[in-house]
């Protein structure tokens, strides 16, 4: 049996109190997590687990990341309200929804059509009008709307795809999981200075692989 709206809200508040606030992220990020109903992005049979700090399957071999990791990656971008952000790997649309509360515009790209369609429908339902969903190879980015103030990649890559680096503004940041194989990844944050990315390691993570021309083969 699904929970009531009030119980979902109670559990969302507890998640933020227990798993987001201890990260010492920006206050605006904490506020975004309170506003966005994660259960709307989760399959019906898993909705009652929506506010546990865990990743959950969303179909097509993909997952919705654990909220604390979403918060960490978002915080690493160092966003401003006037920013334009590219997300690679729309998935459920949850990360894009969080970003929608923090920046001017969010462009998000997903290679799996069914996921892109579902995410777009959910985002529209929630009134996230500044999020633009596209289907395609995320490793190529979206040149049409570049450059971006921030880029967040929610799939593990072999390295930072050059198209993504090229589409980042000077002084902009990219947050991306990188690893030599799909099971051993490090979350990296890069800042573009003098045309080059200065990368630093954050922590070990595990994401689904980034499939595409500048990622892993399917």
PDB file of C-alpha atoms in Angstrom, residues 42-115:
ATOM      1  CA  UNK A  42      10.553   5.929  -8.414  1.00  0.00           C
ATOM      2  CA  UNK A  43       8.556   2.929  -9.766  1.00  0.00           C
ATOM      3  CA  UNK A  44       5.312   2.228  -7.902  1.00  0.00           C
ATOM      4  CA  UNK A  45       6.596  -0.941  -6.243  1.00  0.00           C
ATOM      5  CA  UNK A  46       9.523   0.968  -4.719  1.00  0.00           C
ATOM      6  CA  UNK A  47       7.817   4.223  -3.734  1.00  0.00           C
ATOM      7  CA  UNK A  48       7.735   3.288  -0.068  1.00  0.00           C
ATOM      8  CA  UNK A  49      11.557   3.119  -0.165  1.00  0.00           C
ATOM      9  CA  UNK A  50      11.848   6.521  -1.849  1.00  0.00           C
ATOM     10  CA  UNK A  51      13.199   8.335   1.194  1.00  0.00           C
ATOM     11  CA  UNK A  52      15.829   5.842   2.225  1.00  0.00           C
ATOM     12  CA  UNK A  53      19.340   7.033   1.405  1.00  0.00           C
ATOM     13  CA  UNK A  54      19.922   4.328  -1.178  1.00  0.00           C
ATOM     14  CA  UNK A  55      20.030   3.942  -4.954  1.00  0.00           C
ATOM     15  CA  UNK A  56      16.959   2.286  -6.477  1.00  0.00           C
ATOM     16  CA  UNK A  57      16.354   0.591  -9.851  1.00  0.00           C
ATOM     17  CA  UNK A  58      14.196   2.529 -12.318  1.00  0.00           C
ATOM     18  CA  UNK A  59      14.159   0.036 -15.200  1.00  0.00           C
ATOM     19  CA  UNK A  60      16.287  -0.360 -18.343  1.00  0.00           C
ATOM     20  CA  UNK A  61      19.224  -1.399 -16.148  1.00  0.00           C
ATOM     21  CA  UNK A  62      19.459   2.119 -14.695  1.00  0.00           C
ATOM     22  CA  UNK A  63      19.154   3.528 -11.174  1.00  0.00           C
ATOM     23  CA  UNK A  64      18.174   6.663  -9.308  1.00  0.00           C
ATOM     24  CA  UNK A  65      21.204   7.658  -7.213  1.00  0.00           C
ATOM     25  CA  UNK A  66      21.131   7.804  -3.435  1.00  0.00           C
ATOM     26  CA  UNK A  67      20.065  11.290  -2.278  1.00  0.00           C
ATOM     27  CA  UNK A  68      23.251  12.015  -0.305  1.00  0.00           C
ATOM     28  CA  UNK A  69      25.352  11.401  -3.443  1.00  0.00           C
ATOM     29  CA  UNK A  70      23.040  13.623  -5.505  1.00  0.00           C
ATOM     30  CA  UNK A  71      23.521  16.343  -2.884  1.00  0.00           C
ATOM     31  CA  UNK A  72      27.306  15.928  -2.820  1.00  0.00           C
ATOM     32  CA  UNK A  73      27.654  16.069  -6.604  1.00  0.00           C
ATOM     33  CA  UNK A  74      25.343  19.079  -6.824  1.00  0.00           C
ATOM     34  CA  UNK A  75      27.303  20.911  -4.142  1.00  0.00           C
ATOM     35  CA  UNK A  76      30.599  20.266  -5.929  1.00  0.00           C
ATOM     36  CA  UNK A  77      29.342  22.224  -8.947  1.00  0.00           C
ATOM     37  CA  UNK A  78      29.355  25.468  -6.925  1.00  0.00           C
ATOM     38  CA  UNK A  79      26.251  26.730  -8.696  1.00  0.00           C
ATOM     39  CA  UNK A  80      24.796  30.223  -8.994  1.00  0.00           C
ATOM     40  CA  UNK A  81      21.149  31.058  -9.691  1.00  0.00           C
ATOM     41  CA  UNK A  82      22.066  32.544 -13.093  1.00  0.00           C
ATOM     42  CA  UNK A  83      23.860  29.379 -14.274  1.00  0.00           C
ATOM     43  CA  UNK A  84      23.066  27.096 -17.193  1.00  0.00           C
ATOM     44  CA  UNK A  85      23.813  23.434 -16.471  1.00  0.00           C
ATOM     45  CA  UNK A  86      24.130  20.304 -18.597  1.00  0.00           C
ATOM     46  CA  UNK A  87      23.290  16.932 -17.076  1.00  0.00           C
ATOM     47  CA  UNK A  88      24.498  13.801 -18.872  1.00  0.00           C
ATOM     48  CA  UNK A  89      22.301  10.831 -17.996  1.00  0.00           C
ATOM     49  CA  UNK A  90      18.774  12.002 -17.192  1.00  0.00           C
ATOM     50  CA  UNK A  91      17.647   8.661 -15.780  1.00  0.00           C
ATOM     51  CA  UNK A  92      14.554   9.252 -13.657  1.00  0.00           C
ATOM     52  CA  UNK A  93      14.874  13.043 -13.862  1.00  0.00           C
ATOM     53  CA  UNK A  94      15.433  13.460 -10.098  1.00  0.00           C
ATOM     54  CA  UNK A  95      18.850  15.110 -10.366  1.00  0.00           C
ATOM     55  CA  UNK A  96      17.508  17.498 -13.012  1.00  0.00           C
ATOM     56  CA  UNK A  97      14.591  18.394 -10.742  1.00  0.00           C
ATOM     57  CA  UNK A  98      16.972  19.250  -7.897  1.00  0.00           C
ATOM     58  CA  UNK A  99      19.046  21.388 -10.269  1.00  0.00           C
ATOM     59  CA  UNK A 100      15.917  23.150 -11.506  1.00  0.00           C
ATOM     60  CA  UNK A 101      15.534  24.789  -8.083  1.00  0.00           C
ATOM     61  CA  UNK A 102      19.121  26.062  -8.104  1.00  0.00           C
ATOM     62  CA  UNK A 103      19.899  27.448 -11.579  1.00  0.00           C
ATOM     63  CA  UNK A 104      18.332  29.353 -14.464  1.00  0.00           C
ATOM     64  CA  UNK A 105      18.274  26.497 -17.004  1.00  0.00           C
ATOM     65  CA  UNK A 106      18.952  22.761 -17.030  1.00  0.00           C
ATOM     66  CA  UNK A 107      19.637  20.793 -20.209  1.00  0.00           C
ATOM     67  CA  UNK A 108      19.631  17.039 -19.698  1.00  0.00           C
ATOM     68  CA  UNK A 109      20.335  14.244 -22.166  1.00  0.00           C
ATOM     69  CA  UNK A 110      19.421  10.551 -21.939  1.00  0.00           C
ATOM     70  CA  UNK A 111      20.289   7.805 -24.444  1.00  0.00           C
ATOM     71  CA  UNK A 112      17.311   5.555 -23.534  1.00  0.00           C
ATOM     72  CA  UNK A 113      14.135   6.938 -25.106  1.00  0.00           C
ATOM     73  CA  UNK A 114      11.706   5.404 -22.609  1.00  0.00           C
ATOM     74  CA  UNK A 115      13.571   6.918 -19.656  1.00  0.00           C
TER      75      UNK A 115
END
